[in-house]
């Protein structure tokens, strides 16, 4: 089992069979997001993901709806994967 597939449902055969089932505004944003884009915060079920800093977008798989990010938690770097259909909001920091 790969590092990025631990419990995210990304290796789910049913999800892979439902290609193009990734609908919603968060999925649309992630589908077109540039790798390395800095994310200010992410809301899931109305709550912000806590204890994460320096979140950056890594990839989006339109077959599984999984979006992968890297972030800093305390002094560690962590990689995490989310189902885009479960994301309520993504906040981006505007550049001047």
CSV table of C-alpha atoms in Angstrom, one decimal:
chain,number,residue,atom,x,y,z
A,1,UNK,CA,0.0,0.0,0.0
A,2,UNK,CA,1.5,3.4,-1.0
A,3,UNK,CA,2.0,6.3,1.2
A,4,UNK,CA,-0.8,8.4,-0.4
A,5,UNK,CA,-3.4,5.7,-0.4
A,6,UNK,CA,-3.7,5.0,3.3
A,7,UNK,CA,-7.4,5.1,4.1
A,8,UNK,CA,-8.4,7.8,1.7
A,9,UNK,CA,-10.5,5.6,-0.5
A,10,UNK,CA,-8.3,6.5,-3.5
A,11,UNK,CA,-7.7,2.9,-4.3
A,12,UNK,CA,-11.4,2.0,-4.3
A,13,UNK,CA,-12.4,0.2,-7.5
A,14,UNK,CA,-15.9,1.5,-7.3
A,15,UNK,CA,-14.6,5.1,-7.2
A,16,UNK,CA,-12.4,4.5,-10.2
A,17,UNK,CA,-15.3,3.0,-12.1
A,18,UNK,CA,-17.3,6.2,-11.6
A,19,UNK,CA,-15.0,8.4,-13.7
A,20,UNK,CA,-16.2,12.0,-14.0
A,21,UNK,CA,-18.2,11.7,-10.8
A,22,UNK,CA,-16.1,14.4,-9.2
A,23,UNK,CA,-18.7,17.2,-9.2
A,24,UNK,CA,-18.9,20.4,-7.1
A,25,UNK,CA,-17.1,23.7,-6.9
A,26,UNK,CA,-14.2,22.3,-4.8
A,27,UNK,CA,-13.7,19.5,-7.4
A,28,UNK,CA,-13.8,22.0,-10.2
A,29,UNK,CA,-11.2,24.3,-8.5
A,30,UNK,CA,-8.9,21.4,-7.8
A,31,UNK,CA,-9.2,20.0,-11.3
A,32,UNK,CA,-7.8,23.2,-12.7
A,33,UNK,CA,-5.3,24.1,-9.9
A,34,UNK,CA,-1.6,24.5,-10.6
A,35,UNK,CA,0.7,22.1,-8.7
A,36,UNK,CA,2.4,23.9,-5.8
A,37,UNK,CA,-0.5,26.4,-5.3
A,38,UNK,CA,-0.5,27.6,-1.7
A,39,UNK,CA,-3.8,27.0,0.1
A,40,UNK,CA,-4.7,29.2,3.0
A,41,UNK,CA,-7.2,26.8,4.6
A,42,UNK,CA,-9.7,24.0,3.8
A,43,UNK,CA,-13.2,23.5,5.3
A,44,UNK,CA,-14.7,20.1,5.7
A,45,UNK,CA,-18.2,19.7,7.3
A,46,UNK,CA,-18.0,23.4,8.2
A,47,UNK,CA,-14.7,23.0,10.2
A,48,UNK,CA,-11.3,24.2,9.2
A,49,UNK,CA,-8.5,21.6,9.1
A,50,UNK,CA,-6.6,22.4,12.2
A,51,UNK,CA,-2.9,22.4,13.1
A,52,UNK,CA,-1.8,22.7,9.4
A,53,UNK,CA,0.4,25.4,8.0
A,54,UNK,CA,2.0,26.0,4.6
A,55,UNK,CA,-0.5,23.9,2.8
A,56,UNK,CA,0.3,23.3,-0.9
A,57,UNK,CA,-1.6,21.4,-3.6
A,58,UNK,CA,0.2,18.4,-5.0
A,59,UNK,CA,-2.3,16.6,-7.3
A,60,UNK,CA,-5.9,15.8,-8.2
A,61,UNK,CA,-7.1,12.4,-9.6
A,62,UNK,CA,-10.3,12.9,-11.5
A,63,UNK,CA,-11.0,9.1,-11.5
A,64,UNK,CA,-11.0,8.8,-7.7
A,65,UNK,CA,-11.8,12.5,-6.8
A,66,UNK,CA,-8.8,12.5,-4.5
A,67,UNK,CA,-6.8,15.7,-4.0
A,68,UNK,CA,-3.4,15.4,-2.4
A,69,UNK,CA,-1.7,18.2,-0.4
A,70,UNK,CA,1.5,18.7,1.6
A,71,UNK,CA,1.6,20.8,4.7
A,72,UNK,CA,3.5,21.5,7.9
A,73,UNK,CA,2.2,20.3,11.2
A,74,UNK,CA,4.3,21.4,14.1
A,75,UNK,CA,7.8,20.7,12.9
A,76,UNK,CA,6.8,17.8,10.5
A,77,UNK,CA,5.9,17.8,6.9
A,78,UNK,CA,2.7,15.7,6.2
A,79,UNK,CA,1.0,14.6,3.0
A,80,UNK,CA,-2.7,14.1,3.1
A,81,UNK,CA,-5.4,13.2,0.7
A,82,UNK,CA,-9.1,14.4,0.6
A,83,UNK,CA,-12.1,13.5,-1.4
A,84,UNK,CA,-13.0,16.7,-3.2
A,85,UNK,CA,-16.7,16.0,-2.9
A,86,UNK,CA,-16.4,16.3,0.9
A,87,UNK,CA,-14.6,19.7,0.8
A,88,UNK,CA,-16.9,22.6,1.7
A,89,UNK,CA,-14.5,25.4,0.8
A,90,UNK,CA,-10.9,26.1,-0.2
A,91,UNK,CA,-9.3,29.4,0.7
A,92,UNK,CA,-6.5,30.9,-1.4
A,93,UNK,CA,-4.3,33.7,-0.4
A,94,UNK,CA,-4.3,36.5,-3.0
A,95,UNK,CA,-1.0,37.8,-4.3
A,96,UNK,CA,-0.5,41.5,-4.6
